[in-house]
PDB file of C-alpha atoms in Angstrom:
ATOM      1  CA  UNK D   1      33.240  52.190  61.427  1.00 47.00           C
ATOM      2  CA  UNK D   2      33.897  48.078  62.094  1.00 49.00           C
ATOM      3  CA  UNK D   3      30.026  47.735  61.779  1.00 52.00           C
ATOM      4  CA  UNK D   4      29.699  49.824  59.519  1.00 50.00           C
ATOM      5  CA  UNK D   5      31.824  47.533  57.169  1.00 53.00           C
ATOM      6  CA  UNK D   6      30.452  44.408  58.847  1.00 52.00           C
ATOM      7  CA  UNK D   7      27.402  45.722  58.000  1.00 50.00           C
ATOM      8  CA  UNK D   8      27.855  46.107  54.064  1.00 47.00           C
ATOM      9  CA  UNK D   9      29.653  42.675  54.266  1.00 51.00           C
ATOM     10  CA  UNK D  10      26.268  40.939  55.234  1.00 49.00           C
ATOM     11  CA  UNK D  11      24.216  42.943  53.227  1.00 49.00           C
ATOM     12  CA  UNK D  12      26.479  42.309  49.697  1.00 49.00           C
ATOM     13  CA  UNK D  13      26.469  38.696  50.812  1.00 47.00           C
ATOM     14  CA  UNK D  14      22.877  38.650  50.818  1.00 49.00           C
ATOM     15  CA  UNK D  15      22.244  39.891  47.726  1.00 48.00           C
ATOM     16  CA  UNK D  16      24.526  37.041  46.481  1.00 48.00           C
ATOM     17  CA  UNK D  17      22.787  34.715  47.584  1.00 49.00           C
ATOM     18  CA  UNK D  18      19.142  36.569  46.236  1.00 50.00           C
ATOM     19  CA  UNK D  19      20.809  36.811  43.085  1.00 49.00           C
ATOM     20  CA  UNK D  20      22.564  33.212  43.015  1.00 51.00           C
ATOM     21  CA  UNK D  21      18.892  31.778  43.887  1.00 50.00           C
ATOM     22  CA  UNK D  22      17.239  33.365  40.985  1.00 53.00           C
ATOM     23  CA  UNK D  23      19.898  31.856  39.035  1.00 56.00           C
ATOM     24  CA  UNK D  24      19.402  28.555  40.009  1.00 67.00           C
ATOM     25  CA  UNK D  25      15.495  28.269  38.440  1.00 79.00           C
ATOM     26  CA  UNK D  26      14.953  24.777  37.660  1.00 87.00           C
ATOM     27  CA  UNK D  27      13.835  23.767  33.968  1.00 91.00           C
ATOM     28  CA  UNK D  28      11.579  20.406  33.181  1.00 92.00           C
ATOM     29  CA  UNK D  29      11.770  18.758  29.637  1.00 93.00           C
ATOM     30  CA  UNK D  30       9.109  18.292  27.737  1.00 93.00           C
ATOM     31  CA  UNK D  31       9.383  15.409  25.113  1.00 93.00           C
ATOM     32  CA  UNK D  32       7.590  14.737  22.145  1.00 92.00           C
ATOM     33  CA  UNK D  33       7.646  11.452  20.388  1.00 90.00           C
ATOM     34  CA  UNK D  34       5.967  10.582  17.269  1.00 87.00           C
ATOM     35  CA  UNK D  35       5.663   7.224  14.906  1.00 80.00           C
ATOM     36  CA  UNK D  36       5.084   7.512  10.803  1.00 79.00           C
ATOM     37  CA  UNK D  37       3.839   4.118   9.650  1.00 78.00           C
ATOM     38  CA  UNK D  38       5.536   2.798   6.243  1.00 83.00           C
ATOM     39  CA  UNK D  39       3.158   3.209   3.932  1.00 86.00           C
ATOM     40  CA  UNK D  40       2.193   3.554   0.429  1.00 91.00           C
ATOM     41  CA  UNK D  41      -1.151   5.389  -1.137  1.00 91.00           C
ATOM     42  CA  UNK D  42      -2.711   5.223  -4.862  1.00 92.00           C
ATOM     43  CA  UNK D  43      -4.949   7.264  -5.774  1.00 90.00           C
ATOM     44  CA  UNK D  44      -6.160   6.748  -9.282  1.00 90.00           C
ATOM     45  CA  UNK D  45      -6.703  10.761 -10.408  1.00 90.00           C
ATOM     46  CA  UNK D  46      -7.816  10.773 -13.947  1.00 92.00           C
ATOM     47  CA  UNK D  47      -9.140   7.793 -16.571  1.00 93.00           C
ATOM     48  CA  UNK D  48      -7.485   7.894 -19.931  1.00 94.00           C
ATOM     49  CA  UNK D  49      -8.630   7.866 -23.520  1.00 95.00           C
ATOM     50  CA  UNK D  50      -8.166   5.255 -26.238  1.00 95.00           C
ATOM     51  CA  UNK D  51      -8.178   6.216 -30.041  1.00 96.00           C
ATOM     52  CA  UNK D  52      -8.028   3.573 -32.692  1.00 96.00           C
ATOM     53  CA  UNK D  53      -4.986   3.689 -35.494  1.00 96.00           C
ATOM     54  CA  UNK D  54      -5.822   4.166 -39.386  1.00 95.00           C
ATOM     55  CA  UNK D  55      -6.144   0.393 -39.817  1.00 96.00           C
ATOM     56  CA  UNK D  56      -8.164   0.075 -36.509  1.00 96.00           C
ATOM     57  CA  UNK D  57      -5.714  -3.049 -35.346  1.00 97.00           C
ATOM     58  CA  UNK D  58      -4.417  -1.143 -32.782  1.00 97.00           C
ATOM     59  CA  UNK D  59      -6.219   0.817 -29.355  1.00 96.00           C
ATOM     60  CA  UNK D  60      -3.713   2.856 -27.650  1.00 96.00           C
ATOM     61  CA  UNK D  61      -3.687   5.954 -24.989  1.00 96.00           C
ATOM     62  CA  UNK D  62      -0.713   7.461 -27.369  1.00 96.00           C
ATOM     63  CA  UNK D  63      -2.726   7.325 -30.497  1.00 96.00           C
ATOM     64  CA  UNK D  64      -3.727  10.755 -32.058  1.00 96.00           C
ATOM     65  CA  UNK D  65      -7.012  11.298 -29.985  1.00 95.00           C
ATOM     66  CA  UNK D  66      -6.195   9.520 -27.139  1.00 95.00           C
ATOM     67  CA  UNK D  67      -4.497  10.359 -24.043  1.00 96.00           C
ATOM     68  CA  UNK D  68      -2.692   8.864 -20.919  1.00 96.00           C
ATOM     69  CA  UNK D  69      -4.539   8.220 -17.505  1.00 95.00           C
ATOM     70  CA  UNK D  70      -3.122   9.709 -13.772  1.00 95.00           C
ATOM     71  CA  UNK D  71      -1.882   8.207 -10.804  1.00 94.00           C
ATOM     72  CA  UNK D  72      -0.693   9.942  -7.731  1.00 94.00           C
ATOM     73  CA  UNK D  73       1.828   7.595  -5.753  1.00 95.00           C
ATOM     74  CA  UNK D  74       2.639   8.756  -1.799  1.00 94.00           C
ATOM     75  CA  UNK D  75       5.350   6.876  -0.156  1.00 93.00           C
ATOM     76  CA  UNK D  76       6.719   6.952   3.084  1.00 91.00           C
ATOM     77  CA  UNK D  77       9.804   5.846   2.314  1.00 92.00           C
ATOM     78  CA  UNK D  78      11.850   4.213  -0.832  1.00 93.00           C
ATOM     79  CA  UNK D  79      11.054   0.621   0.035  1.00 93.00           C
ATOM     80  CA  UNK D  80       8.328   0.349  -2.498  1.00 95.00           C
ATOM     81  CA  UNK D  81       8.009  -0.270  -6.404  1.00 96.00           C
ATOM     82  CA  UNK D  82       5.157   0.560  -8.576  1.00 97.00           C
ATOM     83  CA  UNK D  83       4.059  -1.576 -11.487  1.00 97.00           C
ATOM     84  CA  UNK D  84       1.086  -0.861 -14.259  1.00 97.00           C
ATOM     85  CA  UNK D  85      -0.377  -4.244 -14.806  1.00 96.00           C
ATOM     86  CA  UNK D  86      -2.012  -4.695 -18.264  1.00 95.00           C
ATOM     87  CA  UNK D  87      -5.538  -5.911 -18.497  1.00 94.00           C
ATOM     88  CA  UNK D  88      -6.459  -9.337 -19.379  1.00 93.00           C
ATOM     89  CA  UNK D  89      -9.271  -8.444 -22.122  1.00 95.00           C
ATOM     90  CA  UNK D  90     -11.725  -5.286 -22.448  1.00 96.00           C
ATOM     91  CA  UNK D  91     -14.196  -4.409 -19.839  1.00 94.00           C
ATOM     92  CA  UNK D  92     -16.584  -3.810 -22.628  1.00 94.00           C
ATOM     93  CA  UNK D  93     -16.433  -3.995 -26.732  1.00 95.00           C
ATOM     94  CA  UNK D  94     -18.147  -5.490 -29.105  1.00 95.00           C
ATOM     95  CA  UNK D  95     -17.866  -9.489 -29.506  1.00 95.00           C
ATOM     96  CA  UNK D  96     -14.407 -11.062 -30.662  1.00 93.00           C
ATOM     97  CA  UNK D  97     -12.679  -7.649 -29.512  1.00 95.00           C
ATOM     98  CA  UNK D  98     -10.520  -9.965 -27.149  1.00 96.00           C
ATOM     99  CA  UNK D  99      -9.705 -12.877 -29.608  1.00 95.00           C
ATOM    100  CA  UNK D 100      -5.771 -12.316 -31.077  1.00 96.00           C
ATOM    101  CA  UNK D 101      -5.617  -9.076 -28.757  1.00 97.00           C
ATOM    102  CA  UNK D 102      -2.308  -8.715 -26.806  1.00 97.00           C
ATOM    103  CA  UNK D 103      -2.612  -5.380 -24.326  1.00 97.00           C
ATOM    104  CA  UNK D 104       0.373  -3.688 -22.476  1.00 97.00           C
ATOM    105  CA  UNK D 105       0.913  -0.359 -20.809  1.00 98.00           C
ATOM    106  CA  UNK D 106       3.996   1.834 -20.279  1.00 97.00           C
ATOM    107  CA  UNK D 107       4.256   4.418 -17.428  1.00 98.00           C
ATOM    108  CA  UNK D 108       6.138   7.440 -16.922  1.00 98.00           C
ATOM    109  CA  UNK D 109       6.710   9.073 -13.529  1.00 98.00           C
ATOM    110  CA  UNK D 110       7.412  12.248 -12.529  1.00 98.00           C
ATOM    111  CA  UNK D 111       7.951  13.847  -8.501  1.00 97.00           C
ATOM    112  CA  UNK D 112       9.803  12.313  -6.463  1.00 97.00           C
ATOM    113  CA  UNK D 113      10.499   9.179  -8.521  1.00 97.00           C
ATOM    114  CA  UNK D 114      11.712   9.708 -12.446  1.00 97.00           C
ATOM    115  CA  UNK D 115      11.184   7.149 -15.254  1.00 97.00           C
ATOM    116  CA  UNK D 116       9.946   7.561 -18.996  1.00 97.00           C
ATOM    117  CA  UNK D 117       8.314   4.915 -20.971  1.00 96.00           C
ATOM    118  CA  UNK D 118       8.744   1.872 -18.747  1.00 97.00           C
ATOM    119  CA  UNK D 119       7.043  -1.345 -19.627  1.00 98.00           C
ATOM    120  CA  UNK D 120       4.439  -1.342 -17.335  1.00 97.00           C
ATOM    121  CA  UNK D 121       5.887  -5.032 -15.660  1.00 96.00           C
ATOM    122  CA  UNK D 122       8.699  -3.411 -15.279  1.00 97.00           C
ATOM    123  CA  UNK D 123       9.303  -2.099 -11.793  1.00 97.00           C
ATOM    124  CA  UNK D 124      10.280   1.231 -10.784  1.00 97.00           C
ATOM    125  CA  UNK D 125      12.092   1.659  -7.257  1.00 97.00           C
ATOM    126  CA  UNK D 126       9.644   4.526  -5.782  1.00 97.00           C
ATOM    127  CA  UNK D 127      11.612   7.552  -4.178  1.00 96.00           C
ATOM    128  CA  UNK D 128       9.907   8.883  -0.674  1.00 96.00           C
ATOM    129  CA  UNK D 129       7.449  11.171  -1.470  1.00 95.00           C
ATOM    130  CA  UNK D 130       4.993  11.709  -3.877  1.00 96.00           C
ATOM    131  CA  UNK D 131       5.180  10.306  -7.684  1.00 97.00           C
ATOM    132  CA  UNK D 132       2.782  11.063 -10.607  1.00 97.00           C
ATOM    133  CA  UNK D 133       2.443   9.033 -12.654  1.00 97.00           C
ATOM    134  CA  UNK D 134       1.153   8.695 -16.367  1.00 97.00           C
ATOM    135  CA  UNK D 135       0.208   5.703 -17.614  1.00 97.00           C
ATOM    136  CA  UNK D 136      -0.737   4.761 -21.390  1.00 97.00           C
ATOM    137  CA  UNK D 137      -2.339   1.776 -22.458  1.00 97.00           C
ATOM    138  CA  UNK D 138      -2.921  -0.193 -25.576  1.00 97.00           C
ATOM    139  CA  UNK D 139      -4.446  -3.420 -27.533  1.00 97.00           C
ATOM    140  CA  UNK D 140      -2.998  -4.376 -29.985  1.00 97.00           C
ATOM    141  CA  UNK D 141      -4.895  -7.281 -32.909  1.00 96.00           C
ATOM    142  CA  UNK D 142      -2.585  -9.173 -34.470  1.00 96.00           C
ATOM    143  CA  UNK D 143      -5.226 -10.654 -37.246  1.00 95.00           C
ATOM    144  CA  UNK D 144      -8.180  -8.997 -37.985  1.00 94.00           C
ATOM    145  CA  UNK D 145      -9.710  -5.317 -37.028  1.00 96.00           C
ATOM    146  CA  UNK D 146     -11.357  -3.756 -34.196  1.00 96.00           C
ATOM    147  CA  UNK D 147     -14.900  -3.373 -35.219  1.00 96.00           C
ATOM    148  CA  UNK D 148     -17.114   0.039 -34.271  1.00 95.00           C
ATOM    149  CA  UNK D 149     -18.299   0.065 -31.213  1.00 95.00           C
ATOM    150  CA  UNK D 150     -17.335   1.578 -27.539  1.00 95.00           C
ATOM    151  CA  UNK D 151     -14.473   0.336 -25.429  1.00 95.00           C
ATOM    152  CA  UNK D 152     -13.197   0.165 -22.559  1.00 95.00           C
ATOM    153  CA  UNK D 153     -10.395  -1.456 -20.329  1.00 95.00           C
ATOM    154  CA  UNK D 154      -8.324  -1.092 -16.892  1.00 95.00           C
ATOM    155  CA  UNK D 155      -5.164  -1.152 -16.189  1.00 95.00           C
ATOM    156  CA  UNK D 156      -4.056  -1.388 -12.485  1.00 95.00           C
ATOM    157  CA  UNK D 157      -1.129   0.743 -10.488  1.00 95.00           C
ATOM    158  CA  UNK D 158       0.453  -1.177  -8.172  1.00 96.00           C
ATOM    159  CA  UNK D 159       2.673   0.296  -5.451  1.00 96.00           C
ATOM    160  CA  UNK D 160       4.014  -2.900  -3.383  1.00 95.00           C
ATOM    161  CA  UNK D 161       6.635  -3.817  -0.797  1.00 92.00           C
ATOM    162  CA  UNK D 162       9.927  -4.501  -2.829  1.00 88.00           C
ATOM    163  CA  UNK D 163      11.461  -8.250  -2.765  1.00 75.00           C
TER     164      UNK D 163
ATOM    165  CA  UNK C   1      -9.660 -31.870  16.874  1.00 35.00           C
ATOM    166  CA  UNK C   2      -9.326 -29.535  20.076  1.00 37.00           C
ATOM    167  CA  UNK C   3      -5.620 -29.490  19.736  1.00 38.00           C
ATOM    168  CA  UNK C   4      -6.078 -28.255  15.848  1.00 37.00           C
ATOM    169  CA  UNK C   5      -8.333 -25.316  17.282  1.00 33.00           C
ATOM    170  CA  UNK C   6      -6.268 -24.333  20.024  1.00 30.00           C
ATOM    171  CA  UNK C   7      -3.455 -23.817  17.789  1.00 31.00           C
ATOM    172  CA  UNK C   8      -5.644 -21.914  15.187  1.00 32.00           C
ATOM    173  CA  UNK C   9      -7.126 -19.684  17.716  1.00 30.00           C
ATOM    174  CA  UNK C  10      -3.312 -18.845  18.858  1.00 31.00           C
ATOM    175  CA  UNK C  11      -2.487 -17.976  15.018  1.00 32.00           C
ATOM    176  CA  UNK C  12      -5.354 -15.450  15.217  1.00 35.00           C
ATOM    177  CA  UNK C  13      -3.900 -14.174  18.300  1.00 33.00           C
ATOM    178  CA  UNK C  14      -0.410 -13.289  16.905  1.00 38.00           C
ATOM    179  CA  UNK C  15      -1.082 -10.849  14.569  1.00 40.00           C
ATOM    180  CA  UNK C  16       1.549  -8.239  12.330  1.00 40.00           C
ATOM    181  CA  UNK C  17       2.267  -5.222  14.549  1.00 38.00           C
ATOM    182  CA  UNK C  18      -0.272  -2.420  14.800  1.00 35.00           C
ATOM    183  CA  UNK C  19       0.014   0.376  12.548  1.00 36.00           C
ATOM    184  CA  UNK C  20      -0.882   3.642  12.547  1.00 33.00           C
ATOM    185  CA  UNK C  21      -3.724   4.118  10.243  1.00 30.00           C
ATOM    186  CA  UNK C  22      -2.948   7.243   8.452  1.00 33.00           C
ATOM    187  CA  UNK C  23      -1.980   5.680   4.340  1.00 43.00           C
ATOM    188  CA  UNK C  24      -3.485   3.670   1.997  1.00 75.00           C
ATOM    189  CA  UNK C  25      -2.420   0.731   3.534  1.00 83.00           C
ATOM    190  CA  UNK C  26      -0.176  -0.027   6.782  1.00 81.00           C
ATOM    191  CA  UNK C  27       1.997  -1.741   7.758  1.00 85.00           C
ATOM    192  CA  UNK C  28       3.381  -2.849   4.713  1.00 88.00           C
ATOM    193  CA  UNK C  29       5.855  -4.779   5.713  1.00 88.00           C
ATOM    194  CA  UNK C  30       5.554  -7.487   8.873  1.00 89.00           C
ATOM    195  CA  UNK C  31       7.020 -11.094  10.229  1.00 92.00           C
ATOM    196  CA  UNK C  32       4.374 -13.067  12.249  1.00 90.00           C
ATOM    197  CA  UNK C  33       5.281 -16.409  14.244  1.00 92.00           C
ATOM    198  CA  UNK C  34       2.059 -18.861  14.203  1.00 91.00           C
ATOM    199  CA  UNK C  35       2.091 -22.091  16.327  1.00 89.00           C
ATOM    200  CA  UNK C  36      -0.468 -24.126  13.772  1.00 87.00           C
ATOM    201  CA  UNK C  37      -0.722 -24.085  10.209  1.00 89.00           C
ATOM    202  CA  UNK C  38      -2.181 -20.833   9.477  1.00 91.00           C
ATOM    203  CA  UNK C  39      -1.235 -17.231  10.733  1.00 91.00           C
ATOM    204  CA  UNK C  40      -3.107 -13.667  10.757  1.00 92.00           C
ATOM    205  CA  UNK C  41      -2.025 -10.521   9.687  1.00 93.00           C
ATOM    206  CA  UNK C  42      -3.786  -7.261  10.868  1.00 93.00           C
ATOM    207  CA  UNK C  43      -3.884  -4.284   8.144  1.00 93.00           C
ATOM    208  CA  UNK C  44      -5.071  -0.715   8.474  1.00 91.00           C
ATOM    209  CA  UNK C  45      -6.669   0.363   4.955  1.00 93.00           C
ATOM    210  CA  UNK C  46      -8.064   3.885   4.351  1.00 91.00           C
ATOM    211  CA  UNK C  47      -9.526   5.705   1.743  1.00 91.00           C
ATOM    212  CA  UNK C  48      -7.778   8.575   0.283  1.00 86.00           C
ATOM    213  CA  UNK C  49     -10.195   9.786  -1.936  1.00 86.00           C
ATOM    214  CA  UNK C  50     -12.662  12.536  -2.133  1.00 87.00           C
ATOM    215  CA  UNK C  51     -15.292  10.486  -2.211  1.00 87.00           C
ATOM    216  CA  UNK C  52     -16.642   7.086  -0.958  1.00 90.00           C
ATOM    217  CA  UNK C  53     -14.579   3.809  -2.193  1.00 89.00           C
ATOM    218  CA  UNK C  54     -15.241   0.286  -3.051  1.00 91.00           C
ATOM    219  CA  UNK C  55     -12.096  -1.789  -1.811  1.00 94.00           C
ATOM    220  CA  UNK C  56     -11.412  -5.244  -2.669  1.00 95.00           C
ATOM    221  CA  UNK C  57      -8.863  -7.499  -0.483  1.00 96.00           C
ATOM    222  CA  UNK C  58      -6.848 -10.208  -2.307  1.00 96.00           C
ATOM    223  CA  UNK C  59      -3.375 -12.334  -0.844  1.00 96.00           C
ATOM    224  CA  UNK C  60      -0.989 -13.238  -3.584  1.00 96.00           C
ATOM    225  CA  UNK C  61       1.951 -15.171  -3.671  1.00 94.00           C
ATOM    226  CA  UNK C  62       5.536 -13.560  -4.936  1.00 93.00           C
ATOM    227  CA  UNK C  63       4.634 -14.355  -8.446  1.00 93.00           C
ATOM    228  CA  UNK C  64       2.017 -12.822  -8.221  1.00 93.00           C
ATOM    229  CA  UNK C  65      -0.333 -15.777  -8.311  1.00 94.00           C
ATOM    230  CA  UNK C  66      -3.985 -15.721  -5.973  1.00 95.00           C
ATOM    231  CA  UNK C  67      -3.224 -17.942  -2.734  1.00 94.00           C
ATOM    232  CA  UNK C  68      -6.226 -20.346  -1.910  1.00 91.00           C
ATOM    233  CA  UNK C  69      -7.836 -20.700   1.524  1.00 92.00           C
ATOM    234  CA  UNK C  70      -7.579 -17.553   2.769  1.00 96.00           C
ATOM    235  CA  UNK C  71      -9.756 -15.938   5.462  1.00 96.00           C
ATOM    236  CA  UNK C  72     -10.352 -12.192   5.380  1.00 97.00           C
ATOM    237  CA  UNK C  73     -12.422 -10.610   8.237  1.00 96.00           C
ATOM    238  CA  UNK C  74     -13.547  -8.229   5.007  1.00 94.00           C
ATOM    239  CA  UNK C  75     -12.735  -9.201   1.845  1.00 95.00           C
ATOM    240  CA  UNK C  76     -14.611  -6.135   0.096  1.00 94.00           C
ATOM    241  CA  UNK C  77     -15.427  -2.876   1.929  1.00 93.00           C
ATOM    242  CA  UNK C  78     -17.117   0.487   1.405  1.00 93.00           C
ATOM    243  CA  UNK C  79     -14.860   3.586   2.815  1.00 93.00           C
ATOM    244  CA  UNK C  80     -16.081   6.877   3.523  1.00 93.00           C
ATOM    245  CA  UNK C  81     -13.828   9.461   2.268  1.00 91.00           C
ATOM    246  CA  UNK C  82     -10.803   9.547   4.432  1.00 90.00           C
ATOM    247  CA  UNK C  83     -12.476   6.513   6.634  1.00 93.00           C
ATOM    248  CA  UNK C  84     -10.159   3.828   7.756  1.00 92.00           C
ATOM    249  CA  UNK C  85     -11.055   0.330   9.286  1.00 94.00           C
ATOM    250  CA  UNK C  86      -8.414  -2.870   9.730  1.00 94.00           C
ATOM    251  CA  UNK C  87      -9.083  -5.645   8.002  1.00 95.00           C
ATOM    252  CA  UNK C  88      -7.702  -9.275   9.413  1.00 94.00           C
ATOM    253  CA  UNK C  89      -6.300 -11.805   6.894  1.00 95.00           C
ATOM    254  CA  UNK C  90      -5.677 -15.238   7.822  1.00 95.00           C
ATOM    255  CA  UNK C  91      -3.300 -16.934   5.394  1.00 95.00           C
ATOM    256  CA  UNK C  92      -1.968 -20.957   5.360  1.00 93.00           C
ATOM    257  CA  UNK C  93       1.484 -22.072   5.424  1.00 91.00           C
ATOM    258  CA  UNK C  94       0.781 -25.165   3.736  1.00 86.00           C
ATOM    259  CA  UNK C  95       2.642 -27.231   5.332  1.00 87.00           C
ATOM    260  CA  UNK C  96       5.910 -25.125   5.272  1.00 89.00           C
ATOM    261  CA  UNK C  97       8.255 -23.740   7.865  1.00 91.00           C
ATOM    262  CA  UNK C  98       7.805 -20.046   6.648  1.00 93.00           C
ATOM    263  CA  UNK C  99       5.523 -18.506   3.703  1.00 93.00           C
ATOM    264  CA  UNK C 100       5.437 -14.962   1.718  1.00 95.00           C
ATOM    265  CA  UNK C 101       2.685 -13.356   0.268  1.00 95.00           C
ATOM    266  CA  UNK C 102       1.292  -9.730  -0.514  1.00 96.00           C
ATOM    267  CA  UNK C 103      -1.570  -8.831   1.083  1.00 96.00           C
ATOM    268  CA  UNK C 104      -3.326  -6.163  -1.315  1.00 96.00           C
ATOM    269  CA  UNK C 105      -6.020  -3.438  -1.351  1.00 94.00           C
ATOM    270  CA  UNK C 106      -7.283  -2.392  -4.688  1.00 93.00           C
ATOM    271  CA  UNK C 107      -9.550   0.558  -5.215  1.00 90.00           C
ATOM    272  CA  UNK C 108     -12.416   0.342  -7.854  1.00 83.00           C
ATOM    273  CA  UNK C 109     -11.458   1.497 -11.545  1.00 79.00           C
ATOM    274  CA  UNK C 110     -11.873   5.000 -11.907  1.00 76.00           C
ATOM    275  CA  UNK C 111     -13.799   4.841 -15.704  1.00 73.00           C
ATOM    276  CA  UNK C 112     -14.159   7.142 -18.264  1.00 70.00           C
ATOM    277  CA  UNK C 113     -12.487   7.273 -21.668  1.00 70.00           C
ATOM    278  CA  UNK C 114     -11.785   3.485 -22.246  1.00 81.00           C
ATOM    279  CA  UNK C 115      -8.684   3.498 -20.500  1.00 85.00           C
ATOM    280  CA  UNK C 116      -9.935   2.805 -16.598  1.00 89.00           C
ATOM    281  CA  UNK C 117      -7.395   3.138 -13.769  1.00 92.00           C
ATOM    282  CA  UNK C 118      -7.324   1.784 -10.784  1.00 92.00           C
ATOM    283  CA  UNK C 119      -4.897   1.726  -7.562  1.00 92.00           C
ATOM    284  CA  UNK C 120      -3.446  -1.435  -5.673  1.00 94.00           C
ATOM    285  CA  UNK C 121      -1.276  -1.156  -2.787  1.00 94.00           C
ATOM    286  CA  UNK C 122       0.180  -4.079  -1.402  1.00 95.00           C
ATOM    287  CA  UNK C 123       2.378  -4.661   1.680  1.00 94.00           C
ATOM    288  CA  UNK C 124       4.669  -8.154   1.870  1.00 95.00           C
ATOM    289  CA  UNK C 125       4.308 -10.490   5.155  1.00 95.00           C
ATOM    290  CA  UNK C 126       6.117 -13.100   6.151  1.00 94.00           C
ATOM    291  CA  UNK C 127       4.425 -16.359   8.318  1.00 93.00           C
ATOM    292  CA  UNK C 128       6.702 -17.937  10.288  1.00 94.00           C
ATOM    293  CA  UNK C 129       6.015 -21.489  12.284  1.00 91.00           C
ATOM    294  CA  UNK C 130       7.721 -21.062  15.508  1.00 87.00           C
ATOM    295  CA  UNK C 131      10.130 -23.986  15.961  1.00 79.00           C
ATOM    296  CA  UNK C 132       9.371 -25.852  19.504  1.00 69.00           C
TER     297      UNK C 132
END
């Protein structure tokens, strides 16, 4: 009967020690590490459209006719501002266009940065993510009249570093 | 006259921190100590268009103003779409202790309408002359 017992005794304490060293599996980490540079993208998406005014002194995107260009802004994080600089004189147009001619351009943004009709040398503080924008230009003659003909001009968007 | 290239060929050497080349333009922001008068800053440009870009490289000042006597290892480039290549800029201090300026990549206009767009990213750098 004594090893009888002593026998179960060994036989439960082995089965301990089975099931304690199953329990005991060893696990290994596996680590991932990862870098996203700060960054900025333009991508210019769309051209816009000028249309002259009823006493053809003014070219503007937000005349009847006319209609805004499209920017897509990315940014990695909201360290950034975006600008719309205005052109220094047309591209092309017919001879004079540029004499008495003051241009500007106003933005609005939508996504993950908001702003509505901002002078385009004003900057915006760009939110992380990704910003459209719409941007209207315009040339305006203080003496004298745009004459027929085709034109054209560009307007930059400028997503920089802020100061 | 050997001193004056030593010291220009260690500017070259100490270049803004790599980036990872995955934006527009990376990094955007950097300090770089220079031993001589000029100092080098290494950025990655890609295209994110659809199709093939013209870029253009230019280094303003903080008002915005073109800085003079600047080297660019490319100063314009063709991109494939999605292509990305580093471009080195070498920038003078002009005599000063440290000097900022934008570095900036500007895509060609996209046309079409009379009211062209086109994009400009630029990252701010910092030259520093390190103080013996």
């Amino acid at each position: 009967m004594t090893n009888i017992r002593s026998g179960l005794t060994i036989f439960g304490a082995s089965a301990v020690m089975i099931a304690s060293g199953t329990s005991h599996a060893q696990t290994a980490d596996v680590i991932f590490n990862g870098n996203i540079a700060d960054a900025c993208t333009v991508v210019a998406d769309s051209p816009g459209t000028l249309a002259v005014n009823g006493t053809n002194t003014l070219l503007a995107s937000t005349e009847a006719g006319g209609g805004p260009g499209a920017a897509t802004v990315t940014a990695s994080s909201s360290t950034f501002e975006v600008t719309v600089d205005a052109p220094t004189g047309f591209d092309t147009a017919p001879a004079g266009s540029d004499t008495n001619t003051t241009f500007g351009t106003t933005y609005d943004a939508s996504g993950a940065t908001t702003a509505s009709s901002v002078a385009g040398t004003t900057a915006t503080a760009l939110g992380a993510g990704v910003t459209t924008l719409a941007v209207n230009a315009s040339a305006t003659k203080s003496s004298g009249i745009y004459e027929s003909g085709s034109y054209s001009l560009t307007t930059t968007v400028r997503c920089a570093a802020q100061k | 006259m050997r001193g004056a290239e030593i010291a220009f060929l260690f500017a070259l050497g100490l270049t803004a921190p790599v980036g990872v080349a995955a934006q527009s333009l990376s990094p955007m922001k950097s300090d770089v100590v220079t031993f001589g008068d000029k100092g080098s800053v290494r950025v990655y440009l890609r295209n994110p268009y659809v199709n093939a870009r013209r870029f253009t490289m230019d280094v303003f000042n903080l008002d915005w103003e073109p800085v003079n006597d600047v080297l660019y290892s490319s100063r314009q480039l063709s991109l494939a779409p999605g292509a990305s290549t580093s471009v080195f800029v070498v920038a003078p201090l002009s005599g000063e202790r440290s000097r900022q300026f934008y570095v900036c990549a500007t895509s060609r206009a996209y046309r079409g309408g009379g009211a062209g767009v086109k994009g400009q990213v630029c990252g701010k750098y910092r030259l520093i002359r390190y103080a013996y």
